[in-house]
Amino acid sequence: MSGTELMHSKKRPSLVDAKMDWSLVNRFPSIDKIRFCNSGTEANILATCLGLAFTRRKKVLGFNNGYHGAFTHFGSAGNSLNIPFEYAVGQYNVTSPNDRLLSEDIGVIILEPMQGAGGMLPASKGFLQWARHAADRIGAVLVFDELITSRLHIGGLQTHFDVYPDLTTLGKYVGGGFGFGACGGRADIMALLNPGGLFHSGTYNNDTFTMAAGVEAGKLLTRDKIAKANDLGDILRDGINIIAKRYE
């Protein structure tokens, strides 16, 4: 086909895309703009690349036992498949010992407000505050990986703790269980993806089925239903602890 004939390309944004966008921007106070992709792994890669591009730096600070997808995790055995960024790895849930790792070549600080693969270990508010202050002090972009934790509060654990990142990543439950990821945050950082800026593309990044599933799933995940699920979780945990104490 010549340039004057028919052209075949990916679909343009649709109304259901806009509904999905609107629902998440309104749900998470730290998200001004958002981009969709196909998995949590992709979302965390996009967030990391955006943060490094925005700061024009090369180094990423993560934390021991953090898991941010197939190509970015910091288990005790390491991961030979990690994307070859330059990494520093701090201690999760501690503050002062991590100060020695802070340097002006760190462009991104990435963490989970509760580690999932690391053992369902919740962060303390003090640790999250330290991360926020550390990022501000050295001029780094703070990324909260809320793929799991965003279902624990209608606004994610960032809202629960009242500590907000520069970028937030979300995963498949937000897309109704379909292949889904999202990265959103500050408008000035997300503006790097504006036309003429950084290139971010993908055939299924905002496919209509996933967007529609996400919109409908979002209607089911109300503040009251999240509270009920958390209450049931407390009951289950307390019951398990009672049984465990019998066999100490």
mmCIF file of C-alpha atoms in Angstrom:
data_model
loop_
_atom_site.group_PDB
_atom_site.id
_atom_site.type_symbol
_atom_site.label_atom_id
_atom_site.label_comp_id
_atom_site.label_asym_id
_atom_site.label_seq_id
_atom_site.Cartn_x
_atom_site.Cartn_y
_atom_site.Cartn_z
ATOM 1 C CA MET A 1 0.000 0.000 0.000
ATOM 2 C CA SER A 2 1.295 3.450 -0.804
ATOM 3 C CA GLY A 3 1.061 6.365 1.580
ATOM 4 C CA THR A 4 -2.044 7.591 -0.232
ATOM 5 C CA GLU A 5 -3.881 4.264 0.058
ATOM 6 C CA LEU A 6 -5.363 2.400 2.994
ATOM 7 C CA MET A 7 -3.327 2.024 6.161
ATOM 8 C CA HIS A 8 -3.679 -0.717 8.790
ATOM 9 C CA SER A 9 -2.665 0.065 12.351
ATOM 10 C CA LYS A 10 -3.760 -0.442 15.952
ATOM 11 C CA LYS A 11 -7.034 0.914 17.210
ATOM 12 C CA ARG A 12 -7.382 4.386 18.588
ATOM 13 C CA PRO A 13 -8.411 5.038 22.199
ATOM 14 C CA SER A 14 -12.074 4.290 22.772
ATOM 15 C CA LEU A 15 -14.723 5.391 25.242
ATOM 16 C CA VAL A 16 -14.100 2.343 27.412
ATOM 17 C CA ASP A 17 -10.385 3.249 27.539
ATOM 18 C CA ALA A 18 -11.344 6.684 28.814
ATOM 19 C CA LYS A 19 -13.636 5.161 31.455
ATOM 20 C CA MET A 20 -10.836 2.909 32.676
ATOM 21 C CA ASP A 21 -8.416 5.827 32.763
ATOM 22 C CA TRP A 22 -10.878 8.023 34.630
ATOM 23 C CA SER A 23 -11.693 5.341 37.210
ATOM 24 C CA LEU A 24 -8.049 4.816 38.177
ATOM 25 C CA VAL A 25 -7.028 8.475 38.147
ATOM 26 C CA ASN A 26 -9.930 9.194 40.478
ATOM 27 C CA ARG A 27 -9.201 6.199 42.701
ATOM 28 C CA PHE A 28 -5.503 6.894 43.358
ATOM 29 C CA PRO A 29 -4.668 10.473 44.450
ATOM 30 C CA SER A 30 -1.043 10.207 43.299
ATOM 31 C CA ILE A 31 -1.979 9.312 39.710
ATOM 32 C CA ASP A 32 -2.407 12.301 37.390
ATOM 33 C CA LYS A 33 -1.995 10.336 34.162
ATOM 34 C CA ILE A 34 -1.792 6.625 33.408
ATOM 35 C CA ARG A 35 -0.543 4.210 30.749
ATOM 36 C CA PHE A 36 -1.782 0.657 30.189
ATOM 37 C CA CYS A 37 0.271 -2.419 29.310
ATOM 38 C CA ASN A 38 -0.046 -6.204 29.524
ATOM 39 C CA SER A 39 1.369 -7.257 32.896
ATOM 40 C CA GLY A 40 2.747 -6.094 36.203
ATOM 41 C CA THR A 41 6.217 -6.939 34.951
ATOM 42 C CA GLU A 42 5.768 -4.537 32.034
ATOM 43 C CA ALA A 43 4.324 -1.879 34.326
ATOM 44 C CA ASN A 44 7.348 -1.980 36.631
ATOM 45 C CA ILE A 45 9.774 -1.928 33.712
ATOM 46 C CA LEU A 46 7.954 1.092 32.273
ATOM 47 C CA ALA A 47 7.972 2.891 35.631
ATOM 48 C CA THR A 48 11.682 2.240 36.110
ATOM 49 C CA CYS A 49 12.558 3.385 32.594
ATOM 50 C CA LEU A 50 10.434 6.511 32.989
ATOM 51 C CA GLY A 51 12.082 7.367 36.298
ATOM 52 C CA LEU A 52 15.581 6.923 34.908
ATOM 53 C CA ALA A 53 14.752 8.950 31.805
ATOM 54 C CA PHE A 54 13.180 11.723 33.874
ATOM 55 C CA THR A 55 16.171 12.010 36.218
ATOM 56 C CA ARG A 56 18.738 11.257 33.490
ATOM 57 C CA ARG A 57 20.391 8.776 35.820
ATOM 58 C CA LYS A 58 21.239 5.071 35.572
ATOM 59 C CA LYS A 59 20.940 3.552 39.052
ATOM 60 C CA VAL A 60 17.976 1.869 40.777
ATOM 61 C CA LEU A 61 17.581 1.344 44.529
ATOM 62 C CA GLY A 62 15.526 -1.731 45.426
ATOM 63 C CA PHE A 63 15.168 -3.731 48.628
ATOM 64 C CA ASN A 64 16.004 -7.265 49.681
ATOM 65 C CA ASN A 65 13.359 -9.854 48.783
ATOM 66 C CA GLY A 66 11.490 -7.307 46.689
ATOM 67 C CA TYR A 67 9.727 -8.743 43.662
ATOM 68 C CA HIS A 68 8.744 -6.487 40.780
ATOM 69 C CA GLY A 69 8.139 -9.055 38.079
ATOM 70 C CA ALA A 70 10.095 -11.664 36.176
ATOM 71 C CA PHE A 71 12.964 -9.343 35.328
ATOM 72 C CA THR A 72 13.345 -7.223 38.465
ATOM 73 C CA HIS A 73 13.569 -8.983 41.794
ATOM 74 C CA PHE A 74 16.027 -9.005 44.641
ATOM 75 C CA GLY A 75 15.856 -12.439 46.283
ATOM 76 C CA SER A 76 18.716 -13.840 48.340
ATOM 77 C CA ALA A 77 19.910 -15.951 45.393
ATOM 78 C CA GLY A 78 19.849 -13.008 43.012
ATOM 79 C CA ASN A 79 18.326 -13.145 39.545
ATOM 80 C CA SER A 80 20.484 -13.558 36.469
ATOM 81 C CA LEU A 81 17.509 -12.483 34.333
ATOM 82 C CA ASN A 82 17.217 -9.034 35.924
ATOM 83 C CA ILE A 83 17.262 -6.198 33.421
ATOM 84 C CA PRO A 84 20.865 -4.945 33.511
ATOM 85 C CA PHE A 85 20.265 -1.633 35.203
ATOM 86 C CA GLU A 86 22.793 -0.628 37.819
ATOM 87 C CA TYR A 87 21.286 -1.681 41.160
ATOM 88 C CA ALA A 88 21.773 -0.933 44.825
ATOM 89 C CA VAL A 89 19.874 -3.205 47.224
ATOM 90 C CA GLY A 90 18.869 -1.940 50.647
ATOM 91 C CA GLN A 91 17.226 -3.557 53.651
ATOM 92 C CA TYR A 92 13.450 -3.611 53.602
ATOM 93 C CA ASN A 93 11.676 -1.956 56.524
ATOM 94 C CA VAL A 94 14.730 -0.284 58.012
ATOM 95 C CA THR A 95 15.727 3.332 57.623
ATOM 96 C CA SER A 96 19.070 4.611 58.901
ATOM 97 C CA PRO A 97 21.177 1.660 57.605
ATOM 98 C CA ASN A 98 19.925 2.455 54.099
ATOM 99 C CA ASP A 99 21.152 6.038 54.236
ATOM 100 C CA ARG A 100 24.639 4.883 53.223
ATOM 101 C CA LEU A 101 23.228 3.728 49.869
ATOM 102 C CA LEU A 102 21.777 7.095 48.933
ATOM 103 C CA SER A 103 23.689 8.883 46.205
ATOM 104 C CA GLU A 104 22.913 11.371 43.488
ATOM 105 C CA ASP A 105 23.307 8.763 40.748
ATOM 106 C CA ILE A 106 20.167 6.934 41.942
ATOM 107 C CA GLY A 107 17.302 7.791 39.628
ATOM 108 C CA VAL A 108 14.627 5.421 40.930
ATOM 109 C CA ILE A 109 13.681 4.007 44.328
ATOM 110 C CA ILE A 110 11.240 1.110 43.910
ATOM 111 C CA LEU A 111 9.456 -0.844 46.642
ATOM 112 C CA GLU A 112 6.292 -2.718 47.570
ATOM 113 C CA PRO A 113 4.241 -1.229 50.448
ATOM 114 C CA MET A 114 3.838 -4.873 51.447
ATOM 115 C CA GLN A 115 6.185 -7.478 50.041
ATOM 116 C CA GLY A 116 4.277 -10.285 48.356
ATOM 117 C CA ALA A 117 6.791 -12.896 47.215
ATOM 118 C CA GLY A 118 9.019 -11.707 50.059
ATOM 119 C CA GLY A 119 6.642 -13.215 52.635
ATOM 120 C CA MET A 120 3.618 -10.913 52.855
ATOM 121 C CA LEU A 121 5.692 -8.522 54.940
ATOM 122 C CA PRO A 122 3.991 -5.138 55.390
ATOM 123 C CA ALA A 123 6.076 -1.997 55.372
ATOM 124 C CA SER A 124 5.986 0.280 58.361
ATOM 125 C CA LYS A 125 4.775 3.814 57.833
ATOM 126 C CA GLY A 126 8.179 4.987 59.021
ATOM 127 C CA PHE A 127 9.926 3.051 56.257
ATOM 128 C CA LEU A 128 7.634 4.468 53.581
ATOM 129 C CA GLN A 129 8.172 7.969 54.944
ATOM 130 C CA TRP A 130 11.918 7.395 54.860
ATOM 131 C CA ALA A 131 11.687 6.336 51.206
ATOM 132 C CA ARG A 132 9.650 9.429 50.341
ATOM 133 C CA HIS A 133 12.093 11.748 52.097
ATOM 134 C CA ALA A 134 15.094 9.924 50.596
ATOM 135 C CA ALA A 135 13.742 10.314 47.067
ATOM 136 C CA ASP A 136 13.077 13.998 47.644
ATOM 137 C CA ARG A 137 16.528 14.530 49.133
ATOM 138 C CA ILE A 138 18.490 13.014 46.239
ATOM 139 C CA GLY A 139 16.056 13.941 43.470
ATOM 140 C CA ALA A 140 15.026 10.366 42.646
ATOM 141 C CA VAL A 141 11.644 9.106 41.432
ATOM 142 C CA LEU A 142 9.815 7.006 44.038
ATOM 143 C CA VAL A 143 7.872 4.044 42.629
ATOM 144 C CA PHE A 144 5.333 2.076 44.662
ATOM 145 C CA ASP A 145 4.655 -1.364 43.238
ATOM 146 C CA GLU A 146 0.998 -1.749 44.258
ATOM 147 C CA LEU A 147 0.205 -4.735 42.048
ATOM 148 C CA ILE A 148 -0.927 -6.644 45.141
ATOM 149 C CA THR A 149 -1.396 -3.989 47.802
ATOM 150 C CA SER A 150 -3.750 -1.696 45.893
ATOM 151 C CA ARG A 151 -6.632 -4.040 46.734
ATOM 152 C CA LEU A 152 -6.138 -3.557 50.490
ATOM 153 C CA HIS A 153 -7.510 0.006 50.404
ATOM 154 C CA ILE A 154 -9.599 1.767 47.778
ATOM 155 C CA GLY A 155 -6.676 4.147 47.230
ATOM 156 C CA GLY A 156 -3.938 1.568 47.771
ATOM 157 C CA LEU A 157 -1.679 1.268 50.786
ATOM 158 C CA GLN A 158 -0.217 4.646 49.821
ATOM 159 C CA THR A 159 -3.532 6.202 50.828
ATOM 160 C CA HIS A 160 -3.804 4.053 53.950
ATOM 161 C CA PHE A 161 -0.366 5.240 55.104
ATOM 162 C CA ASP A 162 -0.762 8.757 53.655
ATOM 163 C CA VAL A 163 2.605 8.431 51.902
ATOM 164 C CA TYR A 164 2.494 9.000 48.156
ATOM 165 C CA PRO A 165 4.930 7.964 45.411
ATOM 166 C CA ASP A 166 5.761 9.675 42.151
ATOM 167 C CA LEU A 167 4.726 6.621 40.117
ATOM 168 C CA THR A 168 2.406 3.712 40.938
ATOM 169 C CA THR A 169 2.192 0.343 39.203
ATOM 170 C CA LEU A 170 -0.916 -1.849 39.082
ATOM 171 C CA GLY A 171 -1.592 -5.412 37.939
ATOM 172 C CA LYS A 172 -4.028 -7.930 36.565
ATOM 173 C CA TYR A 173 -6.793 -7.817 39.174
ATOM 174 C CA VAL A 174 -7.419 -4.200 38.124
ATOM 175 C CA GLY A 175 -8.068 -5.522 34.616
ATOM 176 C CA GLY A 176 -10.655 -8.009 35.819
ATOM 177 C CA GLY A 177 -8.143 -10.866 35.737
ATOM 178 C CA PHE A 178 -7.145 -10.357 32.106
ATOM 179 C CA GLY A 179 -3.542 -9.751 31.046
ATOM 180 C CA PHE A 180 -3.138 -6.203 32.357
ATOM 181 C CA GLY A 181 -0.699 -3.757 33.856
ATOM 182 C CA ALA A 182 -0.656 -0.015 34.398
ATOM 183 C CA CYS A 183 1.823 2.680 35.322
ATOM 184 C CA GLY A 184 0.626 6.092 36.409
ATOM 185 C CA GLY A 185 1.727 9.089 38.392
ATOM 186 C CA ARG A 186 2.908 12.661 38.223
ATOM 187 C CA ALA A 187 1.894 14.526 35.103
ATOM 188 C CA ASP A 188 5.393 15.885 34.452
ATOM 189 C CA ILE A 189 6.910 12.389 34.474
ATOM 190 C CA MET A 190 4.131 10.818 32.408
ATOM 191 C CA ALA A 191 4.502 13.679 29.910
ATOM 192 C CA LEU A 192 7.702 11.998 28.722
ATOM 193 C CA LEU A 193 5.365 9.664 26.810
ATOM 194 C CA ASN A 194 3.595 12.469 24.955
ATOM 195 C CA PRO A 195 3.802 12.436 21.134
ATOM 196 C CA GLY A 196 7.348 13.236 20.124
ATOM 197 C CA GLY A 197 8.724 11.930 23.409
ATOM 198 C CA LEU A 198 9.579 8.440 24.611
ATOM 199 C CA PHE A 199 8.021 5.627 22.614
ATOM 200 C CA HIS A 200 5.656 3.206 24.365
ATOM 201 C CA SER A 201 3.616 0.860 22.214
ATOM 202 C CA GLY A 202 2.013 -2.571 22.350
ATOM 203 C CA THR A 203 -0.720 -4.291 20.379
ATOM 204 C CA TYR A 204 -2.734 -5.265 23.462
ATOM 205 C CA ASN A 205 -1.882 -2.359 25.756
ATOM 206 C CA ASN A 206 -5.468 -1.142 25.888
ATOM 207 C CA ASP A 207 -7.452 -3.870 24.173
ATOM 208 C CA THR A 208 -11.184 -3.366 24.423
ATOM 209 C CA PHE A 209 -11.974 -6.617 26.239
ATOM 210 C CA THR A 210 -9.506 -5.910 29.049
ATOM 211 C CA MET A 211 -10.599 -2.300 29.381
ATOM 212 C CA ALA A 212 -14.252 -3.352 29.590
ATOM 213 C CA ALA A 213 -13.453 -6.058 32.149
ATOM 214 C CA GLY A 214 -11.483 -3.560 34.212
ATOM 215 C CA VAL A 215 -14.281 -1.005 34.217
ATOM 216 C CA GLU A 216 -16.811 -3.599 35.387
ATOM 217 C CA ALA A 217 -14.441 -5.104 37.965
ATOM 218 C CA GLY A 218 -13.844 -1.636 39.357
ATOM 219 C CA LYS A 219 -17.558 -1.231 39.999
ATOM 220 C CA LEU A 220 -17.494 -4.365 42.174
ATOM 221 C CA LEU A 221 -14.467 -3.337 44.230
ATOM 222 C CA THR A 222 -16.100 -0.815 46.539
ATOM 223 C CA ARG A 223 -14.725 0.688 49.725
ATOM 224 C CA ASP A 224 -17.197 -1.371 51.796
ATOM 225 C CA LYS A 225 -16.310 -4.643 50.081
ATOM 226 C CA ILE A 226 -12.603 -4.040 50.632
ATOM 227 C CA ALA A 227 -13.292 -3.357 54.318
ATOM 228 C CA LYS A 228 -15.312 -6.574 54.577
ATOM 229 C CA ALA A 229 -12.545 -8.604 52.936
ATOM 230 C CA ASN A 230 -9.997 -7.121 55.341
ATOM 231 C CA ASP A 231 -12.243 -7.930 58.320
ATOM 232 C CA LEU A 232 -12.607 -11.536 57.159
ATOM 233 C CA GLY A 233 -8.847 -11.717 56.733
ATOM 234 C CA ASP A 234 -8.369 -10.531 60.314
ATOM 235 C CA ILE A 235 -10.754 -13.228 61.560
ATOM 236 C CA LEU A 236 -8.913 -15.915 59.584
ATOM 237 C CA ARG A 237 -5.481 -14.764 60.788
ATOM 238 C CA ASP A 238 -6.596 -14.612 64.420
ATOM 239 C CA GLY A 239 -8.085 -18.096 64.166
ATOM 240 C CA ILE A 240 -4.892 -19.531 62.686
ATOM 241 C CA ASN A 241 -2.839 -17.890 65.436
ATOM 242 C CA ILE A 242 -5.078 -19.414 68.122
ATOM 243 C CA ILE A 243 -4.639 -22.884 66.627
ATOM 244 C CA ALA A 244 -0.878 -22.404 66.227
ATOM 245 C CA LYS A 245 -0.475 -21.437 69.887
ATOM 246 C CA ARG A 246 -2.009 -24.747 70.948
ATOM 247 C CA TYR A 247 0.910 -26.581 69.386
ATOM 248 C CA GLU A 248 3.794 -24.362 70.463
#
